[in-house]
Amino acid sequence: MPMTIELGVSELAATRFAISPLSETVACLLQVAGLDRNPVNLPWLRWAREELDRAPLDLPRTWPLLVNGRLSWPEFLVPAPRGSGASLENDLEAVRRTPELRVRASLDRVFGAKLPRAAAALADDPRSGLREIADELREAHDRLVAPHWPRMRAVLDADVGFRARQLTAGGAERLFADLHPDLRWCADRVTLAGERWRNRHSVVTRGPGGLVLIPVVLGSPYVLIKKNTSTQTTIRYPARGIGALWATGTRSPGPGTVRLLGRTRATLLTALSSPATTTDLARALGVTPSAVSQHLKVLRDSGLVTRERSGRNVLYLTTPLGERLL
């Protein structure tokens, strides 16, 4: 029997997508620790190691909770985002507001009756402990996530847009079937199966309301579901386009593409294997935004590039025709 979430019609109707900078922060710390490492993020990991060699991060409150020799970590470190937008401050405020009883219950589930030193200190004084944890997570975000956030956000926004189209085209069954090979929805339940989950059979104690689906860039190649939570139950899954994200600016267009389009447009087309804004492209390629806009218009008119609005930003992405040309 796989991991199962009971999901009736009302909960399915309340299910939503969200982007979480805090989720990316916790995920990147786990990647640095070598836990559930995703090979497509190795370019980022090499950069992160150099950054940490230059100036190590001191996370005495947070690190022992995450890197603990167990299969899980306390759920209050990544609460469900309250809205669809990405706000690190809102996420951290939710961490600080975690009720003391919930903190202690989560620590007991992860560590058992005999808490290690860092967990015991947090259980003794959750209020001050959560404030310190929030401060450490903000520093980790500023050091390891923020330098890449504009490009990461573009990938996450593009993923949410794609999933919304999947839901429109094929309903919940198609949406969940396409999130990850291990995930399915059928007969009022979401199931997580596959080799990794063969010996982890359980029914998830779903939080209030519907699910919150969170795409993640700097995370595990697997789906992660909270079995217990004081907020809405989250499903964190690998976002589409991660591999192309770290290749932007390093992958060279083929000689045939250069002869057909010219080097600048061929380079733009290659870079747009991962979604990006005009400003992102100008910064990455060292040209002016106006020049990028002119070249993008030609590529769009030729059917090689498409665009879609995400909030205040316009994201550009290579079309299937453009990918075939590359």
PDB file of C-alpha atoms in Angstrom, residues 61 100 103-104 119-132:
ATOM      1  CA  ARG A  61      19.711  25.939  15.866  1.00  0.00           C
ATOM      2  CA  GLU A 100       4.418  25.673  21.333  1.00  0.00           C
ATOM      3  CA  VAL A 103       6.631  22.471  18.103  1.00  0.00           C
ATOM      4  CA  ARG A 104       6.979  19.868  20.847  1.00  0.00           C
ATOM      5  CA  ALA A 119      15.797  19.794  19.902  1.00  0.00           C
ATOM      6  CA  ALA A 120      15.563  19.715  23.698  1.00  0.00           C
ATOM      7  CA  ALA A 121      16.592  23.372  23.921  1.00  0.00           C
ATOM      8  CA  LEU A 122      13.904  24.284  21.404  1.00  0.00           C
ATOM      9  CA  ALA A 123      11.272  22.271  23.289  1.00  0.00           C
ATOM     10  CA  ASP A 124      12.185  24.073  26.521  1.00  0.00           C
ATOM     11  CA  ASP A 125      11.814  27.550  25.000  1.00  0.00           C
ATOM     12  CA  PRO A 126      10.030  27.436  21.612  1.00  0.00           C
ATOM     13  CA  ARG A 127       9.433  31.185  21.325  1.00  0.00           C
ATOM     14  CA  SER A 128      13.056  32.323  21.448  1.00  0.00           C
ATOM     15  CA  GLY A 129      14.224  29.207  19.628  1.00  0.00           C
ATOM     16  CA  LEU A 130      11.907  29.818  16.668  1.00  0.00           C
ATOM     17  CA  ARG A 131      13.061  33.434  16.426  1.00  0.00           C
ATOM     18  CA  GLU A 132      16.678  32.296  16.215  1.00  0.00           C
TER      19      GLU A 132
END
